[in-house]
Coordinates of C-alpha atoms in Angstrom, one line a residue:
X1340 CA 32.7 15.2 13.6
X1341 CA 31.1 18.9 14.6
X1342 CA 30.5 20.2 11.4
X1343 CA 29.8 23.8 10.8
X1344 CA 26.9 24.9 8.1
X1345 CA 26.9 28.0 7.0
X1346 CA 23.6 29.7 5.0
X1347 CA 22.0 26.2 7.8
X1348 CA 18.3 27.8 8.0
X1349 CA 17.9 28.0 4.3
X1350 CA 16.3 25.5 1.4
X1351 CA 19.5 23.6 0.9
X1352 CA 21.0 24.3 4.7
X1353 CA 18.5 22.8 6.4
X1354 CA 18.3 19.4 4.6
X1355 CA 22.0 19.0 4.9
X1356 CA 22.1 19.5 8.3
X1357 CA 19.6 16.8 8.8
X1358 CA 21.7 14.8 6.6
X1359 CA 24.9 15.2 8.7
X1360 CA 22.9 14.9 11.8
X1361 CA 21.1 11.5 10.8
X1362 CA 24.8 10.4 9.9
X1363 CA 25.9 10.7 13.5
X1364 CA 28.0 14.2 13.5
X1365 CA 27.6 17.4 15.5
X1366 CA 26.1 20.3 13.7
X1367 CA 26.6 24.1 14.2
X1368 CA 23.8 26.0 11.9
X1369 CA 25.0 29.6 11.2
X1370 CA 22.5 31.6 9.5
X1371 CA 21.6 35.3 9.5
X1372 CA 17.9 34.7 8.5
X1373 CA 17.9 37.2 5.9
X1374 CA 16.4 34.3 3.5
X1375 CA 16.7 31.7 5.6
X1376 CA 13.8 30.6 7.9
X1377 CA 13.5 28.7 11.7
X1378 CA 10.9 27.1 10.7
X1379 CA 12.9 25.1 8.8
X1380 CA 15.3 24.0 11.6
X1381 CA 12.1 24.0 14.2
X1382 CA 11.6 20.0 13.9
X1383 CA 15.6 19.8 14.7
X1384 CA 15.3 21.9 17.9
X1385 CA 15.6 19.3 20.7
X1386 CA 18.5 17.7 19.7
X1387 CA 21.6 18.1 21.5
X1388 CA 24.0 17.6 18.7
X1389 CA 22.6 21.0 17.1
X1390 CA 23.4 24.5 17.8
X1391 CA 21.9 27.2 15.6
X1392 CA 23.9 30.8 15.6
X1393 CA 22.8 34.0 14.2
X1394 CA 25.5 35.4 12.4
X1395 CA 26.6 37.2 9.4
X1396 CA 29.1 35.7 7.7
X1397 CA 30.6 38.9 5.8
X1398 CA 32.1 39.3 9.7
X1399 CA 34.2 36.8 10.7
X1400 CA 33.1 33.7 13.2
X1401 CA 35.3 31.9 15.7
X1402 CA 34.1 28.3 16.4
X1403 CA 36.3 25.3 16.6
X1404 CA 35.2 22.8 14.0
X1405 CA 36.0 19.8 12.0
X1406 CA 34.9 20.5 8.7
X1407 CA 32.6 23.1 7.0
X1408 CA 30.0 23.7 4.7
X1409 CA 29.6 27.1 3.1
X1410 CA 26.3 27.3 1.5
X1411 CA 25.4 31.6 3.4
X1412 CA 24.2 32.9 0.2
X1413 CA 20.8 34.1 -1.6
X1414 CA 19.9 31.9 -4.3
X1415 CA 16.6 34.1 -6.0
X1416 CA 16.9 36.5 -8.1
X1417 CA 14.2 37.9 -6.0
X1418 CA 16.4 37.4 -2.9
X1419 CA 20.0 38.2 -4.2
X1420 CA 18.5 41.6 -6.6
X1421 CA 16.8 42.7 -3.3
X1422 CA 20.2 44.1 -1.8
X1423 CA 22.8 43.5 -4.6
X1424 CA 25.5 44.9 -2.7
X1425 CA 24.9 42.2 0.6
X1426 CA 25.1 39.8 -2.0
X1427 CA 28.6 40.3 -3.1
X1428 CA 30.0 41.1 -0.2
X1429 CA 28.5 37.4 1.2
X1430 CA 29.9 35.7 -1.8
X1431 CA 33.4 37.4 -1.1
X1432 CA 33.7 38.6 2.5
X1433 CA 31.8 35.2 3.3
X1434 CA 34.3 33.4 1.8
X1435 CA 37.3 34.8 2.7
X1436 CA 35.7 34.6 6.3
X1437 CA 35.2 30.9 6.3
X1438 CA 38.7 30.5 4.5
X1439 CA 40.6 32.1 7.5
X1440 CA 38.6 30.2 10.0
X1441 CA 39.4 26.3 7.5
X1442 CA 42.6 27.4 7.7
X1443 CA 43.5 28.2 11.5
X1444 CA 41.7 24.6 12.4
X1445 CA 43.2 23.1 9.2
X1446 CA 40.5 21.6 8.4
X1447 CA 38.6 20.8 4.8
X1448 CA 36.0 23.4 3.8
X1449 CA 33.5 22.9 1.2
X1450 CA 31.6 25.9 -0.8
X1451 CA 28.3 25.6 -2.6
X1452 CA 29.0 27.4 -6.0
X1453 CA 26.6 27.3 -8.7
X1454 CA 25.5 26.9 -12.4
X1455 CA 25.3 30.6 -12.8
X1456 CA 28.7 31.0 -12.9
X1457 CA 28.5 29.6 -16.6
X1458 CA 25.9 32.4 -17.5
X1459 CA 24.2 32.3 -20.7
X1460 CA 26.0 29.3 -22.1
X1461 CA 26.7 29.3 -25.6
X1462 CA 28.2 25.1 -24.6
X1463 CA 25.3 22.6 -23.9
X1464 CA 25.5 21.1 -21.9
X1465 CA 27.7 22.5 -19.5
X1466 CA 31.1 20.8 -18.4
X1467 CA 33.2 22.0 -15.6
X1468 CA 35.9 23.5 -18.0
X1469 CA 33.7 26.0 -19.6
X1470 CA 34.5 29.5 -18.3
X1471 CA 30.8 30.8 -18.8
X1472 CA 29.4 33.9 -20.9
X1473 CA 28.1 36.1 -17.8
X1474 CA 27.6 40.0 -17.7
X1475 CA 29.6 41.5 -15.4
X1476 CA 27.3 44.6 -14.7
X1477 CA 24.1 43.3 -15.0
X1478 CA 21.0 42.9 -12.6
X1479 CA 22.5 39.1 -11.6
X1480 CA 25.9 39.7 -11.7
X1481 CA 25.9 40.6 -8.3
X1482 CA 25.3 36.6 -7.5
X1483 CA 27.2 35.1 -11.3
X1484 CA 30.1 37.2 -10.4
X1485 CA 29.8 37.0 -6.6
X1486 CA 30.0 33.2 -6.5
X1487 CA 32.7 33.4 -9.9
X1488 CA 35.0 35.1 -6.7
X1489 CA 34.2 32.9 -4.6
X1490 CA 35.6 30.2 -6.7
X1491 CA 38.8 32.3 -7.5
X1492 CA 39.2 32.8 -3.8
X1493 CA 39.2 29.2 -2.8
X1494 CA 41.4 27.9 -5.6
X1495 CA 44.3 30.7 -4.2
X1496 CA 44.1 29.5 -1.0
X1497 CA 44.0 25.6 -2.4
X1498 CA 47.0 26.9 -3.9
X1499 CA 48.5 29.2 -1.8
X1500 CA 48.2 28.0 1.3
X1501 CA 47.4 24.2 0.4
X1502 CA 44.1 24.4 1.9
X1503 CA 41.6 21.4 2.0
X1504 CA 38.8 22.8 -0.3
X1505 CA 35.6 20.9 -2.0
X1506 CA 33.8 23.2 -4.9
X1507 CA 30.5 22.2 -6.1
X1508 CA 28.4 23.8 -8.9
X1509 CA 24.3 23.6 -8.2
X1510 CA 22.3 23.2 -10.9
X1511 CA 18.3 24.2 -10.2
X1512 CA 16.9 22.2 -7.2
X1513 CA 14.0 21.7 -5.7
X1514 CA 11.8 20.2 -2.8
X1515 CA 10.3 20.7 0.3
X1516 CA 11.2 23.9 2.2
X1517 CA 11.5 26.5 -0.7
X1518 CA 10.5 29.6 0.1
X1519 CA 7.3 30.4 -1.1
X1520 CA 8.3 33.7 -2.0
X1521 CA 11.6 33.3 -3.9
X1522 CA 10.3 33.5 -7.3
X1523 CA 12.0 30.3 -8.6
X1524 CA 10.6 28.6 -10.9
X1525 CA 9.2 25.3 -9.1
X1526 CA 7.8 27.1 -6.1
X1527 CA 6.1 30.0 -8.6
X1528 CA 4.1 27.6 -10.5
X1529 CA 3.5 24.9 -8.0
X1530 CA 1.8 28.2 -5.9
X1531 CA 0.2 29.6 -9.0
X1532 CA -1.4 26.1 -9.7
X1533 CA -2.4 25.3 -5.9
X1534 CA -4.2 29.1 -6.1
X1535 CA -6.1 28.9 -8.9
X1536 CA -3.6 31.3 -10.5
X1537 CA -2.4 31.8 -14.1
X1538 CA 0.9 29.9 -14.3
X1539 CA 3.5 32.9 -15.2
X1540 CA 5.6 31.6 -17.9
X1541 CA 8.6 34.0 -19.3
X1542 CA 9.7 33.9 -22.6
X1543 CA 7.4 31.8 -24.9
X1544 CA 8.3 28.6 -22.4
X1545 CA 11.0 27.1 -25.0
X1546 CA 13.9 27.7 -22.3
X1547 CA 15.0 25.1 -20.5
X1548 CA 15.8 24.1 -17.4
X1549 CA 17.2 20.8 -15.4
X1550 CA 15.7 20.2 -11.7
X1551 CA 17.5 18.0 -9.2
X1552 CA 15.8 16.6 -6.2
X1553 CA 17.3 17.7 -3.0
X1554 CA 17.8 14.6 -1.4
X1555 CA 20.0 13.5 -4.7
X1556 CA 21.5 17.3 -4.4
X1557 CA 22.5 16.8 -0.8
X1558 CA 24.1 13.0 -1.3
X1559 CA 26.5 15.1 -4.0
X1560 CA 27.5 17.3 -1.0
X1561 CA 28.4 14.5 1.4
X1562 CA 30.1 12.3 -1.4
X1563 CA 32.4 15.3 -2.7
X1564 CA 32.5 16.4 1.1
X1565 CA 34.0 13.0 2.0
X1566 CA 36.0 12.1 -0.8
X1567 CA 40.1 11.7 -0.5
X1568 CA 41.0 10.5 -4.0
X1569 CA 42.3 13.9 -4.5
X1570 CA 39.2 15.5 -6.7
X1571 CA 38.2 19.2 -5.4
X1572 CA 36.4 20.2 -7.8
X1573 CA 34.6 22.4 -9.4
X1574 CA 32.3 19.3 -9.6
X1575 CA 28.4 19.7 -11.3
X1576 CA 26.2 18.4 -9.3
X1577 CA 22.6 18.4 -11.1
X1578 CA 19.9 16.4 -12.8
X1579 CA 20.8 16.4 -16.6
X1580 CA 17.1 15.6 -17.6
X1581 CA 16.3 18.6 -19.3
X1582 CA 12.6 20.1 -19.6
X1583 CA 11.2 23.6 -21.2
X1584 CA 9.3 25.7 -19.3
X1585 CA 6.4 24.7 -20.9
X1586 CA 6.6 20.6 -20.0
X1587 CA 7.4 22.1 -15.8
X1588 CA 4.2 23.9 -16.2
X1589 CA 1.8 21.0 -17.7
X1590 CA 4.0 18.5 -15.1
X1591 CA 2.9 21.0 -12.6
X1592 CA -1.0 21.2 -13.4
X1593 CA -1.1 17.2 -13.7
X1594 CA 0.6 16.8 -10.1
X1595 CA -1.6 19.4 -8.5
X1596 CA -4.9 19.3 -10.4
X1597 CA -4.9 22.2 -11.5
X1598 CA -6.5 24.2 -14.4
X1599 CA -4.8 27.2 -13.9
X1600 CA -4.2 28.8 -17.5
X1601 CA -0.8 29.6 -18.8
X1602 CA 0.6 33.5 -18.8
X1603 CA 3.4 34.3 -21.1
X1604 CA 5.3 37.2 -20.1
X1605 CA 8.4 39.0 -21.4
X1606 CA 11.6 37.2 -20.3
X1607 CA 13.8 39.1 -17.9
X1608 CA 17.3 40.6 -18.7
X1609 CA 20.4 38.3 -18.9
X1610 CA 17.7 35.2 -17.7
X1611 CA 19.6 31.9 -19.8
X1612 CA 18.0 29.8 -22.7
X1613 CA 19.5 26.6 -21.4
X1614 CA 21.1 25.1 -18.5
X1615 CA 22.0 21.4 -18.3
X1616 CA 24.6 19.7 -16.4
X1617 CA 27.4 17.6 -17.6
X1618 CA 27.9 15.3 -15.0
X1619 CA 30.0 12.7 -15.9
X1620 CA 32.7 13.9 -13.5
X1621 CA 30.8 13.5 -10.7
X1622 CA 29.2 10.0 -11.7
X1623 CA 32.7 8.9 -12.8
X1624 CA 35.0 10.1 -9.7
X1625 CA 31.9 9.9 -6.8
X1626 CA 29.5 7.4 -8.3
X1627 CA 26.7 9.7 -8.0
X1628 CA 23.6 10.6 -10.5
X1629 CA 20.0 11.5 -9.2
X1630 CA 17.9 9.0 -8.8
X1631 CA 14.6 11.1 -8.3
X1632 CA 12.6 11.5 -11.2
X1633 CA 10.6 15.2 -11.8
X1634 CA 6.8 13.7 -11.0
X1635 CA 8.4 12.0 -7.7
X1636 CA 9.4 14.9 -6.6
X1637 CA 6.8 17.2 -7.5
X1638 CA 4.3 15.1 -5.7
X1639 CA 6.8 15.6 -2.6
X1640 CA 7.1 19.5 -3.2
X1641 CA 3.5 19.9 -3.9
X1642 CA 2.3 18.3 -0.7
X1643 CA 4.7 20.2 1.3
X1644 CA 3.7 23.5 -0.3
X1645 CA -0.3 22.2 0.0
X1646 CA 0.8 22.6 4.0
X1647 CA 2.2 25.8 3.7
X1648 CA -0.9 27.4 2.3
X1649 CA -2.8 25.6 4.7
X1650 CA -1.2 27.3 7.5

């Protein structure tokens, strides 16, 4: 198939594209490198069955394609805060972009939503049919709400125009090719550690999170990507072992050596107590869990970040 990714030069972009092109398809990466990076498409640059497009997805794209993958999106806080505005309008405008273009080719289109959309949960853990507690007009609502219309906009079309749609929610993720500079949690302490550096902890480190490898991560994409028994979605798609920030950061020092002490700082506004994924629809319908424990792939993210500051 030639398969179209959108957000392709990001964290998650990039390792699905070498997914789909290690299973055999054509790939068309559009990114507009505003967080996403070449260097993480560099190693796929001589192959033939890959062409990489700068483009902005709030305009709209005219390719002919199979399928496609909309994952064009900021994920940081960091990243998405920096120009709150650009955010929405790539939530929105991006998706009802890449819905017009599924549904001149008629073909299925999948859209990488996220755990956000449940805000500060006052359910744990988190099922599909909770609605979320999110602030509208908040400092993150410009990604919560951003991706919430997202959703919105590919269930009319599912139901307007019977469109082919695939709608999964991301729980945290992690692994090789983070940015070093997104402030996520993962990448911030694996860094700190590696430096020397007080490990910044907000809160008082009794919030927790879950962290899904992205190798299990990208497996959910294909599977709900490729399914036909009907299911759409919103599917989880996440690690349900849940740790405080506390057990990341002493999990951190013991991967990395490190004897960096621990900084507690005041936790930011609207920044959720818990976030865990129920995801027994996904295991149920797609027969899919993680399989990659947190030390596993630590030790994979902290050798690839070990390179980074090398260079």
């Amino acid at each position: 198939m030639r398969i179209l990714v959108t957000g392709g030069a990001g964290f998650l972009g990039s390792h699905l594209a070498d997914r789909l092109v290690a299973d055999g398809h054509e790939v068309i990466v559009v990114d507009n490198f505003f967080t996403g990076s070449k260097k993480n498409l560099w190693h796929l640059h001589n192959q033939l069955n890959v062409e990489v497009i700068r483009h902005d997805i709030t305009f709209p794209l005219y390719v002919e394609v199979d399928a496609i993958y909309n994952l064009a999106s900021p994920a940081s806080p960091i990243h998405y805060q920096r120009d709150p505005v650009q955010t929405t309008k790539t939530s929105v405008l991006g998706a009802i972009n890449m819905l017009g273009l599924a549904k001149r080719l008629g073909v299925r289109i999948f859209q990488a939503s996220t755990s956000e959309v449940y805000g500060d949960p006052e359910v744990h853990p988190q099922p599909e049919s909770y609605w979320g507690k999110v602030n509208p007009i908040g400092p993150r609502a410009c990604y919560d709400e951003g991706k919430r219309a997202a959703e919105t906009l590919f269930f009319d079309y599912h139901r307007q125009h019977g469109m082919d749609i695939r709608v999964a929610r991301i729980f945290n993720t992690y692994g090789p090719r983070m940015a070093p500079d997104d402030g996520r949690v993962v990448s911030n302490f694996i860094l700190q550690a590696l430096r020397g550096e007080p490990i910044t902890i907000y809160g008082d480190g009794s919030q927790t999170r879950s962290f899904c490898y992205v190798s299990d991560l990208v497996e959910g994409f294909v599977r709900l990507m490729d399914n036909d028994r009907g299911l759409v979605g919103p599917v989880n798609l996440g690690n349900p072992g849940e740790f405080t920030m506390n057990e990341l950061a002493h999990a951190v020092l013991e991967a990395t050596g490190s004897t960096s002490p621990i900084d507690y700082q005041p936790l930011p506004e609207d920044d959720p107590k818990q976030r865990k994924p129920d995801i027994s629809l996904a295991t149920s319908e797609l027969g899919w869990e993680p399989s990659v424990q947190l030390r596993e792939g630590l030790d994979q993210t902290v050798q690839y970040f070990r390179g980074v500051l090398a260079e």
